[in-house]
XYZ file of C-alpha atoms in Angstrom:
578
model
C -84.612 84.005 170.878
C -85.739 82.057 167.816
C -89.348 82.596 166.793
C -91.319 80.927 163.994
C -94.890 81.924 163.211
C -97.576 80.683 160.836
C -95.877 77.324 160.179
C -97.872 75.346 157.599
C -96.468 71.968 156.596
C -98.297 69.108 154.940
C -97.454 66.054 152.902
C -100.068 63.354 152.438
C -101.697 64.888 155.491
C -101.391 68.112 157.419
C -98.490 68.159 159.861
C -98.685 71.726 161.157
C -101.308 74.380 160.520
C -100.694 78.008 161.521
C -98.374 76.768 164.252
C -95.963 78.923 166.291
C -92.848 78.177 168.325
C -90.459 80.140 170.562
C -87.022 78.707 171.359
C -85.395 80.228 174.430
C -81.736 80.943 175.189
C -80.362 79.586 178.442
C -82.960 76.825 178.433
C -82.870 73.141 177.589
C -85.399 73.158 174.720
C -86.556 69.590 174.023
C -89.014 68.414 171.333
C -90.683 65.048 171.845
C -93.543 63.290 170.102
C -94.718 60.156 168.428
C -92.894 58.905 165.391
C -94.287 60.572 162.267
C -95.742 63.556 164.048
C -93.374 65.910 162.248
C -90.419 66.352 164.632
C -87.704 66.067 161.985
C -89.770 68.180 159.594
C -89.992 70.923 162.219
C -86.268 70.602 162.988
C -85.484 71.097 159.274
C -87.702 74.171 159.239
C -86.000 75.634 162.309
C -82.572 74.835 160.842
C -83.554 76.439 157.493
C -82.800 73.220 155.626
C -86.317 73.744 154.337
C -88.340 76.938 154.559
C -91.952 77.148 153.520
C -93.100 80.442 152.085
C -95.813 80.959 154.734
C -93.416 80.624 157.664
C -92.406 83.894 159.343
C -88.969 83.381 160.893
C -87.273 85.728 163.396
C -83.668 85.051 164.354
C -82.842 87.115 167.450
C -85.465 89.599 166.353
C -84.206 89.762 162.768
C -86.640 88.686 160.050
C -85.170 85.834 157.993
C -86.312 86.418 154.455
C -83.426 85.954 152.015
C -79.981 84.347 152.007
C -80.894 81.442 154.283
C -77.670 79.736 153.172
C -75.682 82.302 155.148
C -77.728 81.601 158.272
C -77.018 77.881 157.981
C -73.337 78.488 157.302
C -72.673 81.116 159.992
C -75.338 81.017 162.699
C -76.677 77.463 162.878
C -74.864 74.318 163.977
C -76.216 70.838 163.307
C -75.584 67.585 165.139
C -77.320 64.866 163.166
C -78.407 61.516 164.484
C -75.854 59.732 162.297
C -72.921 61.837 163.564
C -72.039 63.057 160.069
C -68.294 63.711 159.917
C -65.607 63.719 157.233
C -64.278 60.177 157.468
C -61.054 60.834 155.572
C -59.945 63.586 157.990
C -58.714 63.570 161.579
C -60.634 65.155 164.446
C -58.447 68.268 164.243
C -58.923 68.533 160.460
C -62.705 68.201 160.835
C -62.801 71.140 163.252
C -60.561 73.222 161.034
C -62.628 72.465 157.937
C -65.974 73.291 159.588
C -64.703 76.612 160.921
C -63.056 77.602 157.661
C -66.171 76.805 155.629
C -68.127 79.101 158.008
C -65.690 81.900 157.290
C -63.698 81.719 160.555
C -60.048 80.825 161.062
C -59.581 78.809 164.219
C -56.379 78.975 166.256
C -54.691 76.086 168.048
C -55.652 77.248 171.571
C -59.286 77.479 170.591
C -59.233 73.973 169.106
C -58.003 72.599 172.435
C -60.522 74.691 174.380
C -63.439 73.274 172.359
C -62.080 69.734 172.586
C -61.704 70.117 176.362
C -65.348 71.172 176.640
C -66.406 68.122 174.638
C -63.849 65.773 176.299
C -62.094 64.995 172.979
C -58.554 66.270 173.575
C -57.041 62.783 173.727
C -58.362 61.894 170.249
C -57.411 65.103 168.450
C -55.236 63.362 165.853
C -57.327 60.205 165.420
C -59.040 59.318 162.120
C -62.830 59.470 162.323
C -63.300 55.839 161.276
C -61.276 54.715 164.318
C -63.614 56.391 166.841
C -66.389 54.789 168.852
C -70.000 55.913 168.605
C -69.724 58.047 171.732
C -66.506 59.665 170.562
C -68.028 60.482 167.177
C -71.028 62.060 168.913
C -68.783 64.315 170.993
C -66.672 65.229 167.934
C -69.854 66.101 166.023
C -70.863 68.457 168.830
C -67.338 69.917 168.901
C -67.470 70.592 165.152
C -70.857 72.278 165.488
C -69.546 74.453 168.338
C -66.314 75.298 166.496
C -68.192 77.503 164.055
C -69.614 79.451 167.067
C -73.282 79.123 166.119
C -76.050 81.045 167.804
C -78.445 78.112 167.344
C -77.398 74.491 167.963
C -79.788 71.771 166.727
C -79.356 68.184 167.889
C -81.315 65.259 166.481
C -81.436 62.265 168.872
C -77.936 62.970 170.241
C -77.986 60.038 172.696
C -80.036 57.430 170.858
C -77.075 55.140 170.068
C -75.054 55.792 173.233
C -74.500 53.633 176.288
C -75.037 55.017 179.777
C -71.469 56.272 180.226
C -71.299 58.136 176.907
C -74.835 59.450 177.355
C -73.906 61.075 180.669
C -70.859 62.672 179.048
C -72.942 64.111 176.197
C -75.635 65.368 178.621
C -72.964 67.083 180.677
C -71.606 68.760 177.507
C -75.071 69.982 176.483
C -75.802 71.321 179.999
C -72.530 73.203 179.924
C -73.416 74.764 176.539
C -76.834 75.838 177.839
C -75.406 77.286 181.049
C -73.113 79.635 179.129
C -76.252 81.186 177.600
C -74.441 82.046 174.349
C -75.897 79.267 172.227
C -79.588 78.482 171.906
C -79.980 74.691 172.149
C -82.879 72.797 170.583
C -83.000 68.996 170.830
C -85.228 66.350 169.258
C -85.197 63.231 171.417
C -87.046 60.163 172.688
C -84.468 59.578 175.411
C -86.022 59.850 178.871
C -82.645 60.891 180.263
C -82.768 64.063 178.142
C -86.480 64.642 178.739
C -85.876 64.611 182.487
C -83.590 67.667 182.273
C -85.808 69.686 179.916
C -86.512 73.330 180.774
C -88.917 73.729 177.872
C -90.725 70.644 176.583
C -92.407 70.817 173.174
C -94.912 68.394 171.659
C -96.766 68.300 168.336
C -100.460 67.521 168.641
C -103.502 68.440 166.571
C -101.308 70.225 163.991
C -100.051 72.636 166.670
C -96.896 72.968 168.760
C -97.524 72.831 172.527
C -94.936 73.545 175.207
C -94.445 73.476 178.971
C -91.814 75.435 180.866
C -89.962 74.218 183.992
C -92.248 71.297 184.553
C -91.005 67.740 184.459
C -93.156 65.194 182.669
C -93.178 61.894 184.536
C -94.730 59.875 181.757
C -94.571 60.391 178.069
C -94.424 58.367 174.881
C -90.996 56.832 174.336
C -90.567 55.124 170.984
C -88.807 51.792 170.777
C -85.185 52.327 169.871
C -84.579 51.660 166.183
C -81.286 51.715 164.296
C -80.940 52.170 160.566
C -78.075 49.701 160.455
C -80.569 46.935 161.080
C -82.562 48.012 158.015
C -79.412 47.929 155.899
C -78.521 44.513 157.293
C -82.011 43.249 156.510
C -81.856 44.543 152.935
C -78.418 42.983 152.382
C -79.627 39.645 153.713
C -82.685 39.833 151.495
C -80.512 40.543 148.451
C -78.253 37.602 149.279
C -81.164 35.164 149.621
C -82.931 36.500 146.523
C -79.718 36.269 144.485
C -79.357 32.573 145.279
C -82.855 31.916 143.976
C -82.438 33.764 140.717
C -82.577 31.832 137.452
C -78.998 31.358 136.276
C -79.728 30.554 132.639
C -80.546 34.208 131.948
C -76.899 35.067 132.523
C -75.771 32.293 130.185
C -77.959 33.635 127.381
C -76.898 37.221 128.060
C -73.249 36.195 128.020
C -73.731 34.499 124.653
C -75.608 37.445 123.136
C -73.146 40.019 124.455
C -70.231 37.909 123.202
C -71.854 37.887 119.773
C -72.318 41.660 119.890
C -68.702 42.241 120.845
C -67.266 39.697 118.435
C -69.165 40.977 115.421
C -68.216 44.561 116.199
C -64.563 43.708 116.798
C -64.496 41.562 113.671
C -66.023 44.333 111.559
C -63.645 46.955 112.945
C -60.606 44.727 112.502
C -61.548 43.648 108.983
C -62.316 47.171 107.832
C -59.056 48.552 109.258
C -57.088 45.700 107.693
C -58.621 46.252 104.256
C -57.892 49.994 104.243
C -54.499 49.924 105.949
C -52.986 46.803 104.465
C -54.629 46.541 101.032
C -56.272 49.716 99.744
C -53.819 52.198 101.332
C -50.895 49.794 101.482
C -47.504 50.918 100.060
C -47.382 47.534 98.304
C -50.881 47.589 96.861
C -51.596 51.155 95.781
C -53.583 53.355 93.406
C -51.568 55.654 91.103
C -52.490 58.584 88.851
C -50.303 59.794 85.944
C -50.278 60.451 82.181
C -49.277 57.230 80.489
C -50.157 53.653 79.686
C -52.001 51.423 82.133
C -49.241 49.115 83.361
C -47.079 48.544 86.449
C -43.578 49.562 85.234
C -44.402 52.844 83.559
C -42.511 55.745 85.145
C -39.730 55.781 82.495
C -42.355 56.366 79.813
C -44.122 59.310 81.503
C -43.376 62.683 79.902
C -46.192 64.961 81.106
C -46.349 66.387 84.617
C -49.503 66.801 86.714
C -50.256 70.487 87.258
C -50.664 71.983 90.711
C -54.232 72.993 89.890
C -55.120 69.414 88.900
C -53.512 68.092 92.086
C -55.418 70.583 94.216
C -58.755 69.640 92.628
C -58.093 65.914 93.041
C -57.150 66.393 96.707
C -60.495 68.145 97.259
C -62.509 65.137 96.067
C -64.606 63.674 98.887
C -63.239 60.249 99.820
C -59.595 61.037 99.025
C -57.455 61.530 102.132
C -54.505 62.838 100.133
C -52.483 62.337 96.969
C -48.850 61.653 97.898
C -46.424 62.851 95.176
C -43.948 60.339 93.778
C -40.635 61.531 92.346
C -37.746 59.801 90.649
C -34.464 61.376 89.637
C -31.406 59.885 87.957
C -27.970 60.915 89.224
C -24.446 60.021 88.113
C -21.879 59.186 90.799
C -18.206 60.207 90.575
C -17.367 56.784 89.078
C -19.931 57.340 86.285
C -22.302 54.870 87.946
C -25.947 55.742 87.329
C -28.413 55.360 90.204
C -32.021 56.377 90.825
C -33.347 58.465 93.718
C -36.980 57.733 94.564
C -39.360 59.095 97.195
C -41.331 56.754 99.420
C -44.417 56.956 101.626
C -43.197 54.580 104.327
C -40.836 51.652 104.671
C -41.665 48.884 107.114
C -38.828 47.897 109.454
C -39.287 44.280 108.399
C -37.888 45.273 104.973
C -34.663 46.698 106.457
C -31.713 44.317 106.587
C -29.056 46.596 108.142
C -29.680 49.668 110.288
C -27.117 52.382 111.009
C -26.953 54.888 113.841
C -28.769 57.600 111.961
C -32.154 59.249 111.790
C -31.907 60.470 108.205
C -34.673 58.152 106.927
C -32.611 57.574 103.780
C -32.340 53.942 102.668
C -30.450 52.260 99.834
C -31.223 49.114 97.863
C -29.323 45.875 98.421
C -27.419 46.378 95.126
C -25.720 49.491 96.551
C -24.560 47.693 99.686
C -20.851 47.715 98.784
C -20.829 51.055 97.023
C -19.473 54.219 98.613
C -22.539 56.490 98.884
C -21.711 59.996 100.058
C -24.915 60.393 102.115
C -26.098 59.910 105.670
C -27.715 56.466 105.300
C -30.086 55.021 107.893
C -30.276 51.509 106.498
C -29.922 48.958 103.711
C -33.037 47.240 102.421
C -33.478 43.534 101.848
C -32.956 41.937 98.438
C -36.684 41.402 97.872
C -37.461 45.113 98.280
C -37.464 46.018 94.583
C -38.215 49.002 92.404
C -41.894 48.788 91.435
C -42.208 51.920 89.283
C -39.412 51.851 86.723
C -36.461 49.926 85.298
C -33.296 49.691 87.363
C -32.639 48.467 90.891
C -29.803 50.724 92.133
C -31.943 53.068 94.184
C -31.645 55.558 97.016
C -34.990 55.954 98.822
C -35.702 59.392 100.318
C -38.653 60.821 102.235
C -40.403 63.686 100.476
C -39.055 66.499 102.656
C -35.422 65.507 102.071
C -36.053 65.003 98.353
C -37.585 68.484 98.069
C -34.562 70.034 99.769
C -32.189 68.386 97.257
C -34.280 68.659 94.083
C -36.262 71.856 94.420
C -37.354 72.133 90.806
C -38.774 68.623 90.457
C -42.114 68.306 88.701
C -44.707 65.770 89.786
C -45.381 63.054 87.216
C -47.094 60.489 89.453
C -49.204 60.528 92.599
C -50.229 57.785 95.046
C -53.828 58.093 96.257
C -54.710 57.464 99.913
C -58.418 56.965 100.537
C -60.746 57.679 103.444
C -62.913 54.953 104.909
C -66.327 54.349 103.329
C -65.078 55.755 100.020
C -67.108 55.138 96.864
C -64.351 54.224 94.404
C -66.533 54.428 91.278
C -67.589 57.970 92.165
C -63.998 59.037 92.963
C -62.698 57.652 89.648
C -65.474 59.411 87.725
C -64.691 62.724 89.431
C -60.972 62.353 88.628
C -61.850 61.682 84.979
C -64.065 64.760 84.951
C -61.085 66.834 86.112
C -58.835 65.412 83.363
C -59.952 62.484 81.173
C -56.339 61.956 80.021
C -55.222 60.864 83.501
C -54.555 57.164 83.975
C -55.777 55.598 87.227
C -53.813 52.424 87.779
C -54.177 49.913 90.612
C -52.176 46.783 91.360
C -55.394 45.258 92.752
C -59.031 45.308 91.725
C -60.258 47.840 94.276
C -63.855 47.761 93.078
C -64.071 44.043 93.857
C -62.350 44.541 97.217
C -64.781 47.298 98.093
C -67.770 45.242 96.995
C -66.731 42.224 99.059
C -65.847 44.444 101.996
C -69.212 46.234 101.923
C -71.095 42.956 101.555
C -69.337 41.456 104.557
C -69.773 44.560 106.693
C -73.460 44.757 105.770
C -73.911 41.174 106.905
C -72.130 41.894 110.173
C -74.293 44.972 110.768
C -77.424 42.851 110.301
C -76.098 40.377 112.865
C -75.338 43.247 115.244
C -78.831 44.667 114.839
C -80.418 41.267 115.313
C -78.343 40.630 118.445
C -79.223 44.049 119.859
C -82.958 43.536 119.323
C -82.702 40.015 120.716
C -81.063 41.149 123.932
C -83.707 43.865 124.473
C -86.614 41.469 123.859
C -85.020 38.828 126.066
C -84.520 41.208 128.974
C -87.975 42.784 128.705
C -89.706 39.375 128.698
C -87.594 38.129 131.595
C -88.133 41.176 133.787
C -91.881 41.417 133.088
C -92.250 37.767 134.025
C -90.068 38.295 137.077
C -92.095 41.336 138.115
C -95.366 39.415 137.889
C -94.067 36.618 140.098
C -92.620 39.080 142.641
C -95.281 41.797 142.757
C -96.714 40.751 146.132
C -93.251 40.214 147.516
C -92.226 43.762 146.550
C -95.521 45.150 147.845
C -94.821 43.467 151.203
C -91.373 45.071 151.314
C -92.907 48.444 150.524
C -95.608 48.121 153.205
C -92.945 47.293 155.806
C -91.074 50.512 155.226
C -88.735 49.667 152.367
C -88.792 52.689 150.080
C -89.018 52.473 146.310
C -85.423 53.679 146.185
C -84.383 50.715 148.320
C -86.463 48.378 146.178
C -84.586 49.640 143.134
C -81.346 49.188 145.057
C -82.326 45.593 145.837
C -83.030 44.885 142.171
C -79.727 46.420 141.050
C -77.593 44.555 143.563
C -79.403 41.301 142.881
C -78.395 41.433 139.238
C -75.093 43.306 139.455
C -72.732 40.407 140.424
C -74.124 38.152 137.716
C -74.033 41.008 135.228
C -70.388 41.754 135.995
C -69.481 38.071 135.617
C -71.367 37.956 132.327
C -69.656 41.163 131.235
C -66.137 39.842 131.925
C -66.866 36.403 130.465
C -68.415 37.774 127.267
C -65.399 40.040 126.695
C -63.024 37.140 127.223
C -64.936 34.886 124.823
C -65.130 37.591 122.138
C -61.420 38.388 122.282
C -60.320 34.748 122.431
C -62.515 33.646 119.526
C -61.469 36.669 117.470
C -57.764 36.038 118.064
C -58.150 32.396 117.031
C -60.347 32.841 113.971
C -59.192 36.183 112.626
C -55.980 37.493 114.153
C -56.224 41.078 112.978
C -55.417 44.143 115.032
C -58.380 44.750 117.377
C -59.892 48.196 117.224
C -61.753 49.465 120.310
C -63.397 52.688 119.188
C -66.331 54.664 120.562
C -68.848 52.206 119.061
C -67.257 49.425 121.075
C -67.612 51.484 124.267
C -71.202 52.332 123.304
C -72.100 48.634 123.068
C -70.800 48.088 126.603
C -72.635 51.126 127.984
C -75.911 50.090 126.340
C -75.531 46.510 127.555
C -74.799 47.500 131.171
C -77.336 50.317 131.155
C -80.175 48.223 129.765
C -79.664 45.364 132.174
C -79.654 47.702 135.174
C -82.296 50.131 133.890
C -84.888 47.611 132.705
C -85.686 46.002 136.092
C -85.955 49.448 137.686
C -88.139 50.934 134.949
C -90.386 47.880 134.687
C -90.804 47.816 138.480
C -91.540 51.547 138.495
C -94.227 51.338 135.795
C -95.695 48.172 137.252
C -96.025 49.564 140.784
C -97.520 52.776 139.403
C -99.941 50.919 137.153
C -100.970 48.560 139.957
C -101.709 50.655 143.039
C -99.434 49.558 145.865
C -102.345 49.421 148.319
C -104.227 47.074 146.009
C -101.187 44.819 145.753
C -100.892 44.727 149.544
C -104.574 43.862 149.921
C -104.149 41.080 147.375
């Protein structure tokens, strides 16, 4: 027997006050009552989905105090009105899953025995989404029975069934009751179930009343309602409302979002181009050494840069690294003098001939017909010239290979690679503080490049900020105006049973298609215009993603938040009363 005492449940009003209920084994226990009287609330209390502190609960004489999750998992089976099943699994897999989650391993014979009792054997391997409403109802009961519960709770088990399926389900329930192993408790409005009740419960005057073995010839039967009709109504409302929405708001939002994206992409592309292809370019570079301030200077350098000086320069904030440059003169067996130089990187566009090698050693065009006793990867084009010293017969080596061949080489020159957002004036001053004798030579005027770059980026950031503020103001004004014109409309929806959650859902799905179109169109415009006007490599970093998230989030969040604050500020009852 299941026994609940001192049940106290209230929401905006009292549902039950110091109420008691006994649920009997071997009996058809049926709860009826007017809609809103608290039937589902009581069912949740009996099923331990909710448990109020005041309620004293005895399960077969055992006081239920702690670990109510175990009771739900092992001793209580639910059959919900919506026939909740795992859609992606077959009937067999549903039974197996439910039993395993309850801590029981079910064998094949037992699966068939349960399916025979519920008349589901012929659909054992069918997917759930292929079943009819009656079949799903029987499978739901089978799943609840498969875990061998002591208490089986059914919520409107026949409400959506035709006469034939209803009789099948009633026969199944009678069979369960007759075995007297499972206590059955049903919530129903169906007269066909009420007529076979052994114990009939009602909720009146905040108490639970019951009659045993007496048939009730007349009772309140609520008009059959199906939630699918509510969903259909909401979808139809969204469709009609969407058609009447003002379209120009999407045009403006598309333009503003395009501007946001374009300016960000432009700034990212320009900044990357400046640092990769100008400031940190192998062609346009910044050198440090001891010598005169001119381009072709390496032959004149006599002093080396000490390791301590190099270490201190590398630690300057804004310097990514100082790449050593080495040059060594060697004499070939035919007394021909050539130079060996290190390099940072060589673009493939500068390679004229490539050999089947991965040595990363290249030779200048002038050595093309000379027998070089090395593993050569390629020959460079004529225009790739020595830019550090006199002479053009050169073998270009990466640093690691150079070090392995010339272990005692001393560094005379370094190439500086900078971080983004570097302050060149500060970096130069710090280098001079380390050693005022060092020469800092650049093939370009980096200070001017940095100034122009910062000026442009500052302008773009102002445009971005302006666009961001504009889009927020635009959306706030639009949604406040929209809320004012629709307040009575939304109040009418609310008074007819549409929850605030569904109102928010309506608002989201009204705007979502237009927002997605605007989103795709604004991206397309930004990318197309950028590729036409400024064909740099596009950089999509986390700021780019942030712009998209903010844009989508604001447009979906603003109507919900404005509606929420408006309906809370203006009492919904007052809006309904006009």
